[in-house]
Amino acid sequence: MAKEANNDFERRANHLLHSIRLCGGCVPLHRLQFQFSDSVIQTLLDKELVQVQNTGRGFLLEIAEDF
């Protein structure tokens, strides 16, 4: 059962990464918080696949340049 949960979690993380790519590489963070759990977002941040940018008017989640 734990393996299924992990696969589902990885699927959500990959879906989030794909969604960011489709939006041009960055998405306002507040828009994602209703579609994806904080733990999925945090996992991508921990893996350094995405980064948060402070625009002064909000935060953007964008694909990391090194990725």
PDB file of N, CA and C in Angstrom:
ATOM      1  N   MET A   1       0.824  -1.197   0.000  1.00  0.00           N
ATOM      2  CA  MET A   1       0.000   0.000   0.000  1.00  0.00           C
ATOM      3  C   MET A   1       0.867   1.259   0.000  1.00  0.00           C
ATOM      4  N   ALA A   2       1.986   1.226   0.717  1.00  0.00           N
ATOM      5  CA  ALA A   2       2.855   2.398   0.780  1.00  0.00           C
ATOM      6  C   ALA A   2       3.472   2.685  -0.578  1.00  0.00           C
ATOM      7  N   LYS A   3       3.752   1.630  -1.334  1.00  0.00           N
ATOM      8  CA  LYS A   3       4.338   1.817  -2.664  1.00  0.00           C
ATOM      9  C   LYS A   3       3.343   2.499  -3.591  1.00  0.00           C
ATOM     10  N   GLU A   4       2.064   2.152  -3.489  1.00  0.00           N
ATOM     11  CA  GLU A   4       1.029   2.793  -4.301  1.00  0.00           C
ATOM     12  C   GLU A   4       0.910   4.271  -3.956  1.00  0.00           C
ATOM     13  N   ALA A   5       0.980   4.586  -2.679  1.00  0.00           N
ATOM     14  CA  ALA A   5       0.898   5.975  -2.243  1.00  0.00           C
ATOM     15  C   ALA A   5       2.094   6.770  -2.761  1.00  0.00           C
ATOM     16  N   ASN A   6       3.277   6.152  -2.749  1.00  0.00           N
ATOM     17  CA  ASN A   6       4.474   6.809  -3.246  1.00  0.00           C
ATOM     18  C   ASN A   6       4.375   7.043  -4.750  1.00  0.00           C
ATOM     19  N   ASN A   7       3.859   6.060  -5.500  1.00  0.00           N
ATOM     20  CA  ASN A   7       3.677   6.221  -6.937  1.00  0.00           C
ATOM     21  C   ASN A   7       2.693   7.338  -7.240  1.00  0.00           C
ATOM     22  N   ASP A   8       1.624   7.415  -6.469  1.00  0.00           N
ATOM     23  CA  ASP A   8       0.637   8.473  -6.647  1.00  0.00           C
ATOM     24  C   ASP A   8       1.250   9.838  -6.355  1.00  0.00           C
ATOM     25  N   PHE A   9       2.074   9.894  -5.325  1.00  0.00           N
ATOM     26  CA  PHE A   9       2.747  11.143  -4.958  1.00  0.00           C
ATOM     27  C   PHE A   9       3.690  11.580  -6.077  1.00  0.00           C
ATOM     28  N   GLU A  10       4.469  10.637  -6.614  1.00  0.00           N
ATOM     29  CA  GLU A  10       5.390  10.938  -7.716  1.00  0.00           C
ATOM     30  C   GLU A  10       4.620  11.386  -8.955  1.00  0.00           C
ATOM     31  N   ARG A  11       3.487  10.779  -9.206  1.00  0.00           N
ATOM     32  CA  ARG A  11       2.650  11.160 -10.340  1.00  0.00           C
ATOM     33  C   ARG A  11       2.168  12.605 -10.189  1.00  0.00           C
ATOM     34  N   ARG A  12       1.775  12.976  -8.983  1.00  0.00           N
ATOM     35  CA  ARG A  12       1.338  14.357  -8.734  1.00  0.00           C
ATOM     36  C   ARG A  12       2.486  15.339  -8.912  1.00  0.00           C
ATOM     37  N   ALA A  13       3.670  14.977  -8.443  1.00  0.00           N
ATOM     38  CA  ALA A  13       4.838  15.843  -8.599  1.00  0.00           C
ATOM     39  C   ALA A  13       5.185  16.020 -10.071  1.00  0.00           C
ATOM     40  N   ASN A  14       5.144  14.942 -10.846  1.00  0.00           N
ATOM     41  CA  ASN A  14       5.406  15.037 -12.274  1.00  0.00           C
ATOM     42  C   ASN A  14       4.343  15.860 -12.987  1.00  0.00           C
ATOM     43  N   HIS A  15       3.095  15.720 -12.553  1.00  0.00           N
ATOM     44  CA  HIS A  15       2.011  16.516 -13.132  1.00  0.00           C
ATOM     45  C   HIS A  15       2.219  18.009 -12.852  1.00  0.00           C
ATOM     46  N   LEU A  16       2.651  18.329 -11.661  1.00  0.00           N
ATOM     47  CA  LEU A  16       2.939  19.725 -11.316  1.00  0.00           C
ATOM     48  C   LEU A  16       4.072  20.269 -12.177  1.00  0.00           C
ATOM     49  N   LEU A  17       5.126  19.520 -12.341  1.00  0.00           N
ATOM     50  CA  LEU A  17       6.243  19.947 -13.174  1.00  0.00           C
ATOM     51  C   LEU A  17       5.790  20.167 -14.615  1.00  0.00           C
ATOM     52  N   HIS A  18       4.978  19.267 -15.122  1.00  0.00           N
ATOM     53  CA  HIS A  18       4.450  19.388 -16.482  1.00  0.00           C
ATOM     54  C   HIS A  18       3.561  20.625 -16.608  1.00  0.00           C
ATOM     55  N   SER A  19       2.746  20.881 -15.598  1.00  0.00           N
ATOM     56  CA  SER A  19       1.863  22.053 -15.617  1.00  0.00           C
ATOM     57  C   SER A  19       2.659  23.356 -15.649  1.00  0.00           C
ATOM     58  N   ILE A  20       3.750  23.395 -14.898  1.00  0.00           N
ATOM     59  CA  ILE A  20       4.590  24.594 -14.876  1.00  0.00           C
ATOM     60  C   ILE A  20       5.221  24.807 -16.253  1.00  0.00           C
ATOM     61  N   ARG A  21       5.676  23.731 -16.864  1.00  0.00           N
ATOM     62  CA  ARG A  21       6.261  23.840 -18.213  1.00  0.00           C
ATOM     63  C   ARG A  21       5.245  24.375 -19.211  1.00  0.00           C
ATOM     64  N   LEU A  22       4.011  23.889 -19.127  1.00  0.00           N
ATOM     65  CA  LEU A  22       2.964  24.333 -20.052  1.00  0.00           C
ATOM     66  C   LEU A  22       2.619  25.811 -19.878  1.00  0.00           C
ATOM     67  N   CYS A  23       2.843  26.328 -18.685  1.00  0.00           N
ATOM     68  CA  CYS A  23       2.548  27.741 -18.399  1.00  0.00           C
ATOM     69  C   CYS A  23       3.741  28.644 -18.687  1.00  0.00           C
ATOM     70  N   GLY A  24       4.735  28.148 -19.387  1.00  0.00           N
ATOM     71  CA  GLY A  24       5.885  28.970 -19.736  1.00  0.00           C
ATOM     72  C   GLY A  24       7.032  28.903 -18.752  1.00  0.00           C
ATOM     73  N   GLY A  25       6.984  28.001 -17.817  1.00  0.00           N
ATOM     74  CA  GLY A  25       8.089  27.822 -16.890  1.00  0.00           C
ATOM     75  C   GLY A  25       7.896  28.446 -15.527  1.00  0.00           C
ATOM     76  N   CYS A  26       6.842  29.234 -15.338  1.00  0.00           N
ATOM     77  CA  CYS A  26       6.578  29.796 -14.007  1.00  0.00           C
ATOM     78  C   CYS A  26       5.076  29.999 -13.808  1.00  0.00           C
ATOM     79  N   VAL A  27       4.668  29.847 -12.557  1.00  0.00           N
ATOM     80  CA  VAL A  27       3.261  29.950 -12.182  1.00  0.00           C
ATOM     81  C   VAL A  27       3.180  30.651 -10.836  1.00  0.00           C
ATOM     82  N   PRO A  28       2.204  31.551 -10.646  1.00  0.00           N
ATOM     83  CA  PRO A  28       2.024  32.145  -9.315  1.00  0.00           C
ATOM     84  C   PRO A  28       1.760  31.051  -8.272  1.00  0.00           C
ATOM     85  N   LEU A  29       2.481  31.118  -7.187  1.00  0.00           N
ATOM     86  CA  LEU A  29       2.399  30.087  -6.157  1.00  0.00           C
ATOM     87  C   LEU A  29       0.991  29.972  -5.577  1.00  0.00           C
ATOM     88  N   HIS A  30       0.298  31.076  -5.412  1.00  0.00           N
ATOM     89  CA  HIS A  30      -1.035  31.018  -4.813  1.00  0.00           C
ATOM     90  C   HIS A  30      -2.021  30.235  -5.674  1.00  0.00           C
ATOM     91  N   ARG A  31      -1.793  30.190  -6.978  1.00  0.00           N
ATOM     92  CA  ARG A  31      -2.676  29.442  -7.873  1.00  0.00           C
ATOM     93  C   ARG A  31      -2.504  27.935  -7.694  1.00  0.00           C
ATOM     94  N   LEU A  32      -1.302  27.515  -7.369  1.00  0.00           N
ATOM     95  CA  LEU A  32      -1.011  26.088  -7.236  1.00  0.00           C
ATOM     96  C   LEU A  32      -1.475  25.499  -5.921  1.00  0.00           C
ATOM     97  N   GLN A  33      -1.589  26.315  -4.905  1.00  0.00           N
ATOM     98  CA  GLN A  33      -1.904  25.801  -3.582  1.00  0.00           C
ATOM     99  C   GLN A  33      -3.304  25.203  -3.501  1.00  0.00           C
ATOM    100  N   PHE A  34      -4.159  25.510  -4.460  1.00  0.00           N
ATOM    101  CA  PHE A  34      -5.498  24.917  -4.464  1.00  0.00           C
ATOM    102  C   PHE A  34      -5.526  23.615  -5.258  1.00  0.00           C
ATOM    103  N   GLN A  35      -4.532  23.412  -6.126  1.00  0.00           N
ATOM    104  CA  GLN A  35      -4.508  22.226  -6.972  1.00  0.00           C
ATOM    105  C   GLN A  35      -3.548  21.156  -6.469  1.00  0.00           C
ATOM    106  N   PHE A  36      -2.484  21.561  -5.798  1.00  0.00           N
ATOM    107  CA  PHE A  36      -1.451  20.629  -5.357  1.00  0.00           C
ATOM    108  C   PHE A  36      -1.193  20.824  -3.874  1.00  0.00           C
ATOM    109  N   SER A  37      -0.893  19.736  -3.192  1.00  0.00           N
ATOM    110  CA  SER A  37      -0.613  19.834  -1.763  1.00  0.00           C
ATOM    111  C   SER A  37       0.737  20.505  -1.528  1.00  0.00           C
ATOM    112  N   ASP A  38       0.884  21.067  -0.349  1.00  0.00           N
ATOM    113  CA  ASP A  38       2.149  21.709   0.019  1.00  0.00           C
ATOM    114  C   ASP A  38       3.303  20.712  -0.001  1.00  0.00           C
ATOM    115  N   SER A  39       3.027  19.459   0.344  1.00  0.00           N
ATOM    116  CA  SER A  39       4.100  18.468   0.379  1.00  0.00           C
ATOM    117  C   SER A  39       4.616  18.148  -1.024  1.00  0.00           C
ATOM    118  N   VAL A  40       3.756  18.183  -2.044  1.00  0.00           N
ATOM    119  CA  VAL A  40       4.204  17.963  -3.421  1.00  0.00           C
ATOM    120  C   VAL A  40       5.093  19.121  -3.855  1.00  0.00           C
ATOM    121  N   ILE A  41       4.677  20.335  -3.570  1.00  0.00           N
ATOM    122  CA  ILE A  41       5.468  21.515  -3.909  1.00  0.00           C
ATOM    123  C   ILE A  41       6.800  21.487  -3.170  1.00  0.00           C
ATOM    124  N   GLN A  42       6.769  21.150  -1.878  1.00  0.00           N
ATOM    125  CA  GLN A  42       7.988  21.108  -1.080  1.00  0.00           C
ATOM    126  C   GLN A  42       8.955  20.038  -1.586  1.00  0.00           C
ATOM    127  N   THR A  43       8.437  18.915  -2.041  1.00  0.00           N
ATOM    128  CA  THR A  43       9.296  17.860  -2.583  1.00  0.00           C
ATOM    129  C   THR A  43      10.061  18.338  -3.808  1.00  0.00           C
ATOM    130  N   LEU A  44       9.393  19.041  -4.707  1.00  0.00           N
ATOM    131  CA  LEU A  44      10.074  19.570  -5.888  1.00  0.00           C
ATOM    132  C   LEU A  44      11.102  20.631  -5.504  1.00  0.00           C
ATOM    133  N   LEU A  45      10.808  21.409  -4.473  1.00  0.00           N
ATOM    134  CA  LEU A  45      11.780  22.386  -3.981  1.00  0.00           C
ATOM    135  C   LEU A  45      12.992  21.681  -3.373  1.00  0.00           C
ATOM    136  N   ASP A  46      12.759  20.621  -2.601  1.00  0.00           N
ATOM    137  CA  ASP A  46      13.857  19.871  -1.980  1.00  0.00           C
ATOM    138  C   ASP A  46      14.744  19.205  -3.029  1.00  0.00           C
ATOM    139  N   LYS A  47      14.140  18.736  -4.108  1.00  0.00           N
ATOM    140  CA  LYS A  47      14.910  18.109  -5.191  1.00  0.00           C
ATOM    141  C   LYS A  47      15.563  19.146  -6.099  1.00  0.00           C
ATOM    142  N   GLU A  48      15.315  20.419  -5.810  1.00  0.00           N
ATOM    143  CA  GLU A  48      15.855  21.551  -6.568  1.00  0.00           C
ATOM    144  C   GLU A  48      15.458  21.509  -8.041  1.00  0.00           C
ATOM    145  N   LEU A  49      14.240  21.021  -8.306  1.00  0.00           N
ATOM    146  CA  LEU A  49      13.699  21.026  -9.653  1.00  0.00           C
ATOM    147  C   LEU A  49      12.969  22.331  -9.946  1.00  0.00           C
ATOM    148  N   VAL A  50      12.486  22.978  -8.889  1.00  0.00           N
ATOM    149  CA  VAL A  50      11.815  24.267  -9.001  1.00  0.00           C
ATOM    150  C   VAL A  50      12.399  25.212  -7.965  1.00  0.00           C
ATOM    151  N   GLN A  51      12.127  26.493  -8.146  1.00  0.00           N
ATOM    152  CA  GLN A  51      12.554  27.491  -7.165  1.00  0.00           C
ATOM    153  C   GLN A  51      11.463  28.536  -7.026  1.00  0.00           C
ATOM    154  N   VAL A  52      11.490  29.237  -5.925  1.00  0.00           N
ATOM    155  CA  VAL A  52      10.509  30.285  -5.650  1.00  0.00           C
ATOM    156  C   VAL A  52      11.174  31.629  -5.880  1.00  0.00           C
ATOM    157  N   GLN A  53      10.470  32.490  -6.592  1.00  0.00           N
ATOM    158  CA  GLN A  53      10.974  33.840  -6.849  1.00  0.00           C
ATOM    159  C   GLN A  53       9.984  34.842  -6.256  1.00  0.00           C
ATOM    160  N   ASN A  54      10.513  35.785  -5.485  1.00  0.00           N
ATOM    161  CA  ASN A  54       9.705  36.849  -4.922  1.00  0.00           C
ATOM    162  C   ASN A  54       9.696  38.007  -5.915  1.00  0.00           C
ATOM    163  N   THR A  55       8.518  38.337  -6.434  1.00  0.00           N
ATOM    164  CA  THR A  55       8.413  39.405  -7.427  1.00  0.00           C
ATOM    165  C   THR A  55       8.136  40.761  -6.798  1.00  0.00           C
ATOM    166  N   GLY A  56       7.908  40.785  -5.518  1.00  0.00           N
ATOM    167  CA  GLY A  56       7.523  42.020  -4.848  1.00  0.00           C
ATOM    168  C   GLY A  56       6.010  42.170  -4.788  1.00  0.00           C
ATOM    169  N   ARG A  57       5.308  41.456  -5.634  1.00  0.00           N
ATOM    170  CA  ARG A  57       3.846  41.477  -5.636  1.00  0.00           C
ATOM    171  C   ARG A  57       3.273  40.089  -5.397  1.00  0.00           C
ATOM    172  N   GLY A  58       4.142  39.133  -5.165  1.00  0.00           N
ATOM    173  CA  GLY A  58       3.729  37.756  -4.952  1.00  0.00           C
ATOM    174  C   GLY A  58       4.900  36.823  -5.200  1.00  0.00           C
ATOM    175  N   PHE A  59       4.620  35.547  -5.144  1.00  0.00           N
ATOM    176  CA  PHE A  59       5.668  34.555  -5.333  1.00  0.00           C
ATOM    177  C   PHE A  59       5.366  33.715  -6.563  1.00  0.00           C
ATOM    178  N   LEU A  60       6.414  33.436  -7.328  1.00  0.00           N
ATOM    179  CA  LEU A  60       6.304  32.577  -8.498  1.00  0.00           C
ATOM    180  C   LEU A  60       7.051  31.281  -8.229  1.00  0.00           C
ATOM    181  N   LEU A  61       6.466  30.189  -8.661  1.00  0.00           N
ATOM    182  CA  LEU A  61       7.153  28.910  -8.642  1.00  0.00           C
ATOM    183  C   LEU A  61       7.619  28.674 -10.074  1.00  0.00           C
ATOM    184  N   GLU A  62       8.938  28.550 -10.245  1.00  0.00           N
ATOM    185  CA  GLU A  62       9.462  28.407 -11.590  1.00  0.00           C
ATOM    186  C   GLU A  62      10.421  27.235 -11.663  1.00  0.00           C
ATOM    187  N   ILE A  63      10.567  26.703 -12.860  1.00  0.00           N
ATOM    188  CA  ILE A  63      11.492  25.603 -13.078  1.00  0.00           C
ATOM    189  C   ILE A  63      12.902  26.107 -12.867  1.00  0.00           C
ATOM    190  N   ALA A  64      13.695  25.343 -12.142  1.00  0.00           N
ATOM    191  CA  ALA A  64      15.067  25.739 -11.840  1.00  0.00           C
ATOM    192  C   ALA A  64      15.885  25.804 -13.122  1.00  0.00           C
ATOM    193  N   GLU A  65      16.755  26.767 -13.203  1.00  0.00           N
ATOM    194  CA  GLU A  65      17.568  26.974 -14.406  1.00  0.00           C
ATOM    195  C   GLU A  65      18.497  25.801 -14.668  1.00  0.00           C
ATOM    196  N   ASP A  66      18.998  25.189 -13.622  1.00  0.00           N
ATOM    197  CA  ASP A  66      19.917  24.059 -13.777  1.00  0.00           C
ATOM    198  C   ASP A  66      19.219  22.820 -14.290  1.00  0.00           C
ATOM    199  N   PHE A  67      17.920  22.765 -14.133  1.00  0.00           N
ATOM    200  CA  PHE A  67      17.139  21.601 -14.546  1.00  0.00           C
ATOM    201  C   PHE A  67      16.925  21.737 -16.029  1.00  0.00           C
TER     202      PHE A  67
END
